[in-house]
Tab-separated table of C-alpha atoms in Angstrom:
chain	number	residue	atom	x	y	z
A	1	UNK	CA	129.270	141.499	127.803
A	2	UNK	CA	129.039	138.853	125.204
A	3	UNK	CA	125.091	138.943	124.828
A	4	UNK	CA	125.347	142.650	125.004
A	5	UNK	CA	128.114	142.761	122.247
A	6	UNK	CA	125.337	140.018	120.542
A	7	UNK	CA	122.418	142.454	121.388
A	8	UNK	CA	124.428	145.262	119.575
A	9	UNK	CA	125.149	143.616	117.058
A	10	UNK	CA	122.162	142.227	115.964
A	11	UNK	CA	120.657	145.617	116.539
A	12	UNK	CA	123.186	147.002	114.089
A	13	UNK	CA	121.921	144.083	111.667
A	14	UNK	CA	118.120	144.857	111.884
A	15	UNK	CA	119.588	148.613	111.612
A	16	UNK	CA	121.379	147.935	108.487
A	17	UNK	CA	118.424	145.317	107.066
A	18	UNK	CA	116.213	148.376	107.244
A	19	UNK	CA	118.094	151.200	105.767
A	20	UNK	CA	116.320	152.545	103.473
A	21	UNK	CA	119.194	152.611	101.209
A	22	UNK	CA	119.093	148.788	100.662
A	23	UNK	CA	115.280	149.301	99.587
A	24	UNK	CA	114.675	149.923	95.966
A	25	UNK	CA	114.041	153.555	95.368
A	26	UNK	CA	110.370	154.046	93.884
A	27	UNK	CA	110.917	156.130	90.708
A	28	UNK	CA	110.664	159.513	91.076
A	29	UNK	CA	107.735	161.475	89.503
A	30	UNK	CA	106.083	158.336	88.635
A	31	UNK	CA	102.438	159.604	89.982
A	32	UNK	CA	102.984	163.055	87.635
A	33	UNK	CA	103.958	160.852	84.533
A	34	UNK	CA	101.016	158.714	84.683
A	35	UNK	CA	98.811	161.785	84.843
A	36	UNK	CA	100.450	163.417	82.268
A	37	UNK	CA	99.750	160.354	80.211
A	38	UNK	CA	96.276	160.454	80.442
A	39	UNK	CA	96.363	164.191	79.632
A	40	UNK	CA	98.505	163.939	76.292
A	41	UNK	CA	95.985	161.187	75.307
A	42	UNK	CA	92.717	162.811	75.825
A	43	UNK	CA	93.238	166.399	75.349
A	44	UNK	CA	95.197	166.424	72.421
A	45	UNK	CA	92.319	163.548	70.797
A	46	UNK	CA	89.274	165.959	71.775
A	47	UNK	CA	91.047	168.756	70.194
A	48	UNK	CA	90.931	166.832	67.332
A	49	UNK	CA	87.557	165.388	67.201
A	50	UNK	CA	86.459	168.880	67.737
A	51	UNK	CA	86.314	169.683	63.820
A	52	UNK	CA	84.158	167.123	62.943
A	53	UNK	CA	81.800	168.074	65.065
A	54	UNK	CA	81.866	171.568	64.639
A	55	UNK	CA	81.557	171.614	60.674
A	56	UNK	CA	78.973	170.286	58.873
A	57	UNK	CA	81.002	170.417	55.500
A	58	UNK	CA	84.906	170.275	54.815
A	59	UNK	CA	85.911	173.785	55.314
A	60	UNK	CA	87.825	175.365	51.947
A	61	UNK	CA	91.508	174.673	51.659
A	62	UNK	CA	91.704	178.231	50.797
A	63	UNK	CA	90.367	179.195	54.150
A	64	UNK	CA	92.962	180.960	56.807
A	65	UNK	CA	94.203	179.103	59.312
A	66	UNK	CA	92.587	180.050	62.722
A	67	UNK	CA	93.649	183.315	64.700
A	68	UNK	CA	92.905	181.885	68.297
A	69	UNK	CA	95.175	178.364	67.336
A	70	UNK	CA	97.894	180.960	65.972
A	71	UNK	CA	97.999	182.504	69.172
A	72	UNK	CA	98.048	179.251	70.985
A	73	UNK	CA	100.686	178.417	69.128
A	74	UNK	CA	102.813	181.365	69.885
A	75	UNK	CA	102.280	180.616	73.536
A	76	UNK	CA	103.352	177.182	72.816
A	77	UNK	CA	106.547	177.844	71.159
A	78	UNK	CA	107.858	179.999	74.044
A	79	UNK	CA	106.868	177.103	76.498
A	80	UNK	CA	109.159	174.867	74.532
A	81	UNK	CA	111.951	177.701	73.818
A	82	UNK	CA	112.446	177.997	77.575
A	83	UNK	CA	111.768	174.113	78.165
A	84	UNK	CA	114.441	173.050	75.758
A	85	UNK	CA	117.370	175.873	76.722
A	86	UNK	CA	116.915	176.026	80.501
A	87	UNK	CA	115.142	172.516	81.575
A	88	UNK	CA	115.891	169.210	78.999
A	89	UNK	CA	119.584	170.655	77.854
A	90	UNK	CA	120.949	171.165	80.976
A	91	UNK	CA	119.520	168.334	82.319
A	92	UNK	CA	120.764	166.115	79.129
A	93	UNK	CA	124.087	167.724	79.329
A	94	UNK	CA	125.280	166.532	82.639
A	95	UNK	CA	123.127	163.048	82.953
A	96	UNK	CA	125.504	162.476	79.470
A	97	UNK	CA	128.589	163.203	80.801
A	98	UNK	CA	128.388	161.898	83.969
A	99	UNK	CA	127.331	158.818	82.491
A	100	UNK	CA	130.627	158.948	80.402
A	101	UNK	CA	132.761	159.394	83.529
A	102	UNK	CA	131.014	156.240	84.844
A	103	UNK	CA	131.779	154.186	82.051
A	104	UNK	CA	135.736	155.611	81.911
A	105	UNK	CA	135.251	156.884	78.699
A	106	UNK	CA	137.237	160.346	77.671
A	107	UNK	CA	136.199	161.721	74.445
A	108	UNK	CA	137.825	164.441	72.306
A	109	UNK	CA	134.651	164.824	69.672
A	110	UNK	CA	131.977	166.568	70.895
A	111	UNK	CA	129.611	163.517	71.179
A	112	UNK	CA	126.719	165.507	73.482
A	113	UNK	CA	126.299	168.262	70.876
A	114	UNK	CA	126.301	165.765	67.726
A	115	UNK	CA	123.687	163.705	69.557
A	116	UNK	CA	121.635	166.953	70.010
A	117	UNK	CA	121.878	167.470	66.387
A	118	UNK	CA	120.807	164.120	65.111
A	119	UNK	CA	117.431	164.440	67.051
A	120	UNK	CA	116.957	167.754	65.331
A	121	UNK	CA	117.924	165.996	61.857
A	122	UNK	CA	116.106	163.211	62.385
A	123	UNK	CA	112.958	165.068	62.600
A	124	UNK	CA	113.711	167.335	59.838
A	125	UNK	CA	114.727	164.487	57.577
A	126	UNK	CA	111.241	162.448	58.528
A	127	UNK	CA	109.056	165.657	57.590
A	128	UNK	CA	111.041	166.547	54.565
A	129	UNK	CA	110.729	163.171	52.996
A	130	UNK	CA	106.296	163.288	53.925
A	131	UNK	CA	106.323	166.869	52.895
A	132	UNK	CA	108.175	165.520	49.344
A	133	UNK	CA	105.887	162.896	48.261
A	134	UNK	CA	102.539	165.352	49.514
A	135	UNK	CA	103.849	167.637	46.931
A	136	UNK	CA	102.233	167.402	43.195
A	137	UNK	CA	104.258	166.116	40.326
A	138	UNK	CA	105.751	169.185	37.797
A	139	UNK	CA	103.716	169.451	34.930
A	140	UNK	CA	104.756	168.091	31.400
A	141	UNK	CA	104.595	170.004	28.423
A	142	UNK	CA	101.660	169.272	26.922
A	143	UNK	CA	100.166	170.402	30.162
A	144	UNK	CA	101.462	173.723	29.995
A	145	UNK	CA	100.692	173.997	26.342
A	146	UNK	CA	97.088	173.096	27.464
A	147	UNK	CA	97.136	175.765	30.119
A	148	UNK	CA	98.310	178.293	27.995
A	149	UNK	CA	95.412	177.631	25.361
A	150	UNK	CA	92.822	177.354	28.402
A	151	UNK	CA	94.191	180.999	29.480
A	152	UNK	CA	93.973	182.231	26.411
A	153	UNK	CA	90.603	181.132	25.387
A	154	UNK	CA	89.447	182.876	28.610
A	155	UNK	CA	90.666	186.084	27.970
A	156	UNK	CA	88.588	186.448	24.780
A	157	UNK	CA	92.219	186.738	22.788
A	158	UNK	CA	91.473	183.824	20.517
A	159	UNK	CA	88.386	184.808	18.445
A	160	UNK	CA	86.665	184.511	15.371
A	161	UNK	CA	86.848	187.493	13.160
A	162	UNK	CA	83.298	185.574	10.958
A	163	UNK	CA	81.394	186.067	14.145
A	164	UNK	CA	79.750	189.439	14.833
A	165	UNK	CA	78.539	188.601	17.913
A	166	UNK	CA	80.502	186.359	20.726
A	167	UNK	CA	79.462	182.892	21.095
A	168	UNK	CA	76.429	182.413	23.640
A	169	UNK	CA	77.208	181.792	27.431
A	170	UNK	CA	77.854	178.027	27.965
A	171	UNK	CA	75.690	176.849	30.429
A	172	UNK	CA	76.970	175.948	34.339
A	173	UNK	CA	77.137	172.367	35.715
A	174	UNK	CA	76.677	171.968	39.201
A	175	UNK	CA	79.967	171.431	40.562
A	176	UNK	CA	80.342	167.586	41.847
A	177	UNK	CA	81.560	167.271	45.178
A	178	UNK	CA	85.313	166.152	45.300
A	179	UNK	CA	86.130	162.761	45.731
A	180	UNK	CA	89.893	161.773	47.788
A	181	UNK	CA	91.218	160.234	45.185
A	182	UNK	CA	94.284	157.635	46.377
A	183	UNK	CA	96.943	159.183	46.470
A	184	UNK	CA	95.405	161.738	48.491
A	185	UNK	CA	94.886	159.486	50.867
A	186	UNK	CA	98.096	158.124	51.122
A	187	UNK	CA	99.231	161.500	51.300
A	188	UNK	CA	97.456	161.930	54.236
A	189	UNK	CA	98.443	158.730	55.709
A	190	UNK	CA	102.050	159.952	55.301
A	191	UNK	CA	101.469	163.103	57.357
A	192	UNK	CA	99.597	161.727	59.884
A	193	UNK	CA	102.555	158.420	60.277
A	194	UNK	CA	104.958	161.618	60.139
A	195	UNK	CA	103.490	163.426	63.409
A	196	UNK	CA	102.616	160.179	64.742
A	197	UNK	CA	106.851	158.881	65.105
A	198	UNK	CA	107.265	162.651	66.125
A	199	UNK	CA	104.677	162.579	68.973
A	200	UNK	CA	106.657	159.498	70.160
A	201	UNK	CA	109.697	161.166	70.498
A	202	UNK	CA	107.857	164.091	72.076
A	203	UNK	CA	106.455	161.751	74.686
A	204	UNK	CA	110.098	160.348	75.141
A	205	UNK	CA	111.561	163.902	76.388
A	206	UNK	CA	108.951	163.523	79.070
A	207	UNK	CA	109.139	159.955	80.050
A	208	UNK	CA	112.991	160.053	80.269
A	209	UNK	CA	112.159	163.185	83.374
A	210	UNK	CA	113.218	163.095	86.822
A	211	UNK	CA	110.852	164.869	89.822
A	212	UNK	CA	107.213	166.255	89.584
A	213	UNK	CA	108.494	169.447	88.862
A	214	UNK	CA	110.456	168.547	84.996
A	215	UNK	CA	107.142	166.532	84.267
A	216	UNK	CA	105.033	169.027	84.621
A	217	UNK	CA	106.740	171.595	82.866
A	218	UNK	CA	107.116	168.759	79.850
A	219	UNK	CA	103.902	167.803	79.927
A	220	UNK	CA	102.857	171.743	79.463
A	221	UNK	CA	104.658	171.989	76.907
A	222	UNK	CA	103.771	168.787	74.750
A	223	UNK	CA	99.568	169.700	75.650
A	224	UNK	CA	99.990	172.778	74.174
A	225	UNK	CA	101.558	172.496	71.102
A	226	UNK	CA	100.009	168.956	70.524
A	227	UNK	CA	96.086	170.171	70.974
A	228	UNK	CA	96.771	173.262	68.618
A	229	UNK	CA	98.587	170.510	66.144
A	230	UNK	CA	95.627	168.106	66.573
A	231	UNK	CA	92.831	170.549	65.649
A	232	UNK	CA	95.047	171.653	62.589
A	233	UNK	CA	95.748	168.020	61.343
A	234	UNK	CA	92.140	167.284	61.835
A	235	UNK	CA	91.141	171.140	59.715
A	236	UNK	CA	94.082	169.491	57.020
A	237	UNK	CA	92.260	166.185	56.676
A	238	UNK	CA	88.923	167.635	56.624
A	239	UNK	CA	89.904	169.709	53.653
A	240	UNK	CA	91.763	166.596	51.753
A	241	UNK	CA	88.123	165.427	51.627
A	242	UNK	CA	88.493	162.288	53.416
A	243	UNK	CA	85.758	160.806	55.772
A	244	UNK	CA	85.047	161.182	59.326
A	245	UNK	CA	85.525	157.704	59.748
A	246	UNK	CA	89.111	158.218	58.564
A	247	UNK	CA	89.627	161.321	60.210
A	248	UNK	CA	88.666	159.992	63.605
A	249	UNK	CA	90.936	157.086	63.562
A	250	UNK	CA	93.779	159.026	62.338
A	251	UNK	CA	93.556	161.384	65.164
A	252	UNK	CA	93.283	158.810	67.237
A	253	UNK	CA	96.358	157.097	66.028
A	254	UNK	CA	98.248	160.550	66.379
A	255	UNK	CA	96.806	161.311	70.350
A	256	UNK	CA	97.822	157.541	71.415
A	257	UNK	CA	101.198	158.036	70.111
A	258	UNK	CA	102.895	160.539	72.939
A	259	UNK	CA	101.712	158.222	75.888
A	260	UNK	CA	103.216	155.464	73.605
A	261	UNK	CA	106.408	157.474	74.367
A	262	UNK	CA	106.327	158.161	77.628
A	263	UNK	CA	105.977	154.690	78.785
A	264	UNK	CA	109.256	153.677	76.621
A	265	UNK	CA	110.917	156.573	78.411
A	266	UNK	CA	109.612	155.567	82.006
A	267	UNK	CA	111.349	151.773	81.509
A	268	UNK	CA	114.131	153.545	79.890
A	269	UNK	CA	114.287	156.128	82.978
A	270	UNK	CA	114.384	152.698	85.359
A	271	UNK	CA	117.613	151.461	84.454
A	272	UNK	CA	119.722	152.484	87.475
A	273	UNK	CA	123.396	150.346	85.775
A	274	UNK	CA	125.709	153.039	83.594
A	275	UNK	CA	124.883	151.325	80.118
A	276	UNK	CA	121.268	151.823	81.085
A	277	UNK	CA	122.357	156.003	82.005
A	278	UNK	CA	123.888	156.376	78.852
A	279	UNK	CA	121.349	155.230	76.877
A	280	UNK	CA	119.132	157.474	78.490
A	281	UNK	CA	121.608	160.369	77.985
A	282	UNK	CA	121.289	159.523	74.054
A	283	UNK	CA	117.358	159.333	74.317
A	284	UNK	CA	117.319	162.572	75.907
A	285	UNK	CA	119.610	164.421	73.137
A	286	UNK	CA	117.078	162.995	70.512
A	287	UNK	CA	114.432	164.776	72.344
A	288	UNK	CA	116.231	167.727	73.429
A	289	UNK	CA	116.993	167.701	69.344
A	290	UNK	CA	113.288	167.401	68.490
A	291	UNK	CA	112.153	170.288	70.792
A	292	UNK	CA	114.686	172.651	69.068
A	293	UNK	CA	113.207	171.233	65.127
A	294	UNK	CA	110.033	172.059	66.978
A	295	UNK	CA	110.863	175.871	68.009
A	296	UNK	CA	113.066	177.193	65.257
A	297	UNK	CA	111.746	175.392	62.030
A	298	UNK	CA	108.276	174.405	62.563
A	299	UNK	CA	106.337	177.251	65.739
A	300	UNK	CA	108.168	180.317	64.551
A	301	UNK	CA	108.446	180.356	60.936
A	302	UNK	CA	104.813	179.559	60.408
A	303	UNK	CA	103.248	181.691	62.638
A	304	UNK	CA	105.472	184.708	61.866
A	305	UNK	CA	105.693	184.326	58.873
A	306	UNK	CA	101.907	185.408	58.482
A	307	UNK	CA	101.442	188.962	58.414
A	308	UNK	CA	98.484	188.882	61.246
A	309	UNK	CA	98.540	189.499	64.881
A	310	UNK	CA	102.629	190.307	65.444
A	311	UNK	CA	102.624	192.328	68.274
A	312	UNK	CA	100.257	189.773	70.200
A	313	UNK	CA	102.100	186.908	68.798
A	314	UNK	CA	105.143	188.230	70.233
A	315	UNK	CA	103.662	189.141	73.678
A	316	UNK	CA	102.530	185.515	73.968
A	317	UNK	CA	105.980	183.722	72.921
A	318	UNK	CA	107.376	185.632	75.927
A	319	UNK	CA	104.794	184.761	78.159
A	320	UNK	CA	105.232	181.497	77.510
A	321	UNK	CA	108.923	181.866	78.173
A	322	UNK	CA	108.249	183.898	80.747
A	323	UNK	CA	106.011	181.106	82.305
A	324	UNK	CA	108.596	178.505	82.293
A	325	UNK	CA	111.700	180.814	83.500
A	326	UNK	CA	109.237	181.432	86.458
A	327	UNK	CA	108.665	178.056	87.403
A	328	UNK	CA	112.398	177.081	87.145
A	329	UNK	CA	113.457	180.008	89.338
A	330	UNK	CA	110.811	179.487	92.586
A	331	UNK	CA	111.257	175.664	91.947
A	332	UNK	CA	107.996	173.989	91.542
C-alpha cells in the first residue's frame, strides 16, 4: 500500500511537473506579427521608391494628386473606421479595466476615454506643430507694396502717355531649374520625422495584438494606408526638389519606422504581471487614439473634400468597412 500510495504519488508529481500550465505560454500570434513586420517594411518602402523610378523629372507641385491612390485611400480609411470601433476599442476597453480591477484601483474619472483622447491629441499636436513651421512666413509691407506695383505694371495700367507705341517685348530667359533651398529641406525633414513618430505608434496598435486573427486585420489596415502615404510623401518630396539620394533615405527612414513599433509592442505585449497589463492598456489607448486622428482628420477630409470620384469614394470606404465587419463576424 505504501509503494502504491508512493507510486501515486509520484505519478501525481510527474503529472503536475508536466502540466502545461506550469510551462510558459508562447505568445500568441507571434508567427503573424513577425510576418506582418516584414510586410509594413517592404511594401510600404517599394511604394515609395516607386516615384523615383517612374519619373524622370520632379512632377509639378501644381499637379493633382493621383485618382487610383485617392481611391486606395478611401478603401483604407474604412479598414481603419471598422478596425478602430469594433476591433482595438473594445479590445483596449476591457484589457484597461480589467487591469484596474487587478491592481484594486476604483476610479471615478473616466481615465479609459481620456487616455483615448491623448493618443488622438498627441498626433494632432505633432502634425500641427510640422504643418506650422512648413508654412511660409506672412509677407511684410514692402512686399505687398512690391506686389501691387508688379500687378500693376502687368496689366498695362501704369504707362507712359510720351510713348506712342508700347515698349518692345522683353526678351525670355530660360527658366533655371529650382534649387531646395534650406529651409526647404528642413521642412521636409520635419514632415518626414512627423510620419516617421506616427508610423511608430501605428506599428504599436499592432504589436500590442493578441491572436492571428487582430494581427492580421491590423496589419491590413496599417499596409494600406501606409503604401498610399509612402508614394504621396515620396510625390511631396519629389516636388520640394530635393534629390533622390535624399528621397530614398527618407522613405526609408519612414518604412523602418512601423516594424520599429511593433517590436516595442511585442516586449510590451510579454509582460504577463498587472503593472506590465496596464501599461499595455495605456499603449493601446494611444493607438486606439491615433487610428481615430487617422480616420476623422486626416483619410476623410482630404479625400472628400476633393470634388472627384464621390460616389466611388464612398462605395470603397464601405467596402473597406464592410471587409473588416466580415472578418470579425465569421472569426478569422
Amino acid at each position: 500500500m505504501a509503494a502504491g500510495t508512493g507510486a501515486g504519488t509520484g505519478s501525481g508529481a510527474e503529472e503536475l511537473a508536466w502540466s502545461p500550465g506550469m510551462a510558459p505560454r508562447p505568445q500568441s500570434g507571434l508567427e503573424a506579427k513577425l510576418g506582418s513586420l516584414v510586410l509594413l517594411l517592404l511594401l510600404p518602402l517599394a511604394c515609395g521608391l516607386a516615384p523615383l523610378c517612374c519619373f524622370r523629372q520632379p512632377p509639378s507641385s501644381a499637379a493633382p494628386r493621383s485618382p487610383v491612390l485617392s481611391l486606395v485611400s478611401c478603401f483604407a480609411g474604412g479598414v481603419f473606421l471598422a478596425t478602430c470601433l469594433l476591433d482595438l476599442l473594445p479590445d483596449y476597453l476591457s484589457s484597461i479595466r480589467a487591469a484596474l480591477e487587478d491592481l484594486r484601483i476604483t476610479l471615478q474619472f473616466p481615465l479609459p476615454e481620456f487616455i483615448l483622447a491623448m493618443g488622438f491629441f498627441l498626433v494632432l499636436v505633432l502634425e500641427q506643430v510640422t504643418l506650422a513651421q512648413q508654412d511660409p512666413p506672412p509677407p511684410s509691407k514692402e512686399e505687398e507694396e512690391d506686389e501691387e506695383t508688379r500687378a500693376l505694371l502687368s496689366t498695362g495700367s501704369i504707362q507712359s502717355s510720351s510713348s506712342p507705341h508700347p515698349p518692345p517685348p522683353i526678351p525670355l530667359v530660360p527658366p533655371v531649374p529650382p534649387v531646395p533651398s534650406a529651409r526647404g529641406a528642413v521642412r521636409a525633414g520635419l514632415l518626414v520625422l512627423a510620419l516617421a513618430l506616427h508610423s511608430v505608434l501605428e506599428g504599436l496598435a499592432l504589436g500590442l495584438q493578441d491572436g492571428d486573427g487582430a494581427v492580421l486585420r491590423v496589419c491590413l489596415a496599417l499596409l494600406l494606408h501606409k503604401c498610399a502615404v509612402a508614394a504621396s510623401l515620396a510625390l511631396k518630396l519629389l516636388r520640394g526638389h530635393l534629390r533622390p539620394v535624399a528621397v530614398a533615405t527618407c522613405m526609408g527612414l519612414f518604412a523602418i519606422m512601423s516594424p520599429l513599433g511593433v517590436g516595442l509592442g511585442t516586449v510590451v505585449a510579454a509582460g504577463e504581471g498587472p503593472r506590465q497589463r496596464l501599461c499595455r492598456g495605456v499603449l493601446e489607448g494611444l493607438a486606439a487614439g491615433t487610428f481615430l486622428y487617422i480616420t476623422f482628420l486626416e483619410i476623410l477630409p482630404q479625400e472628400f473634400g476633393v470634388p472627384h470620384y464621390r460616389v466611388p469614394k464612398v462605395i470603397l470606404l464601405l467596402g473597406g468597412f464592410a471587409l473588416v465587419t466580415g472578418i470579425l463576424f465569421i472569426k478569422i
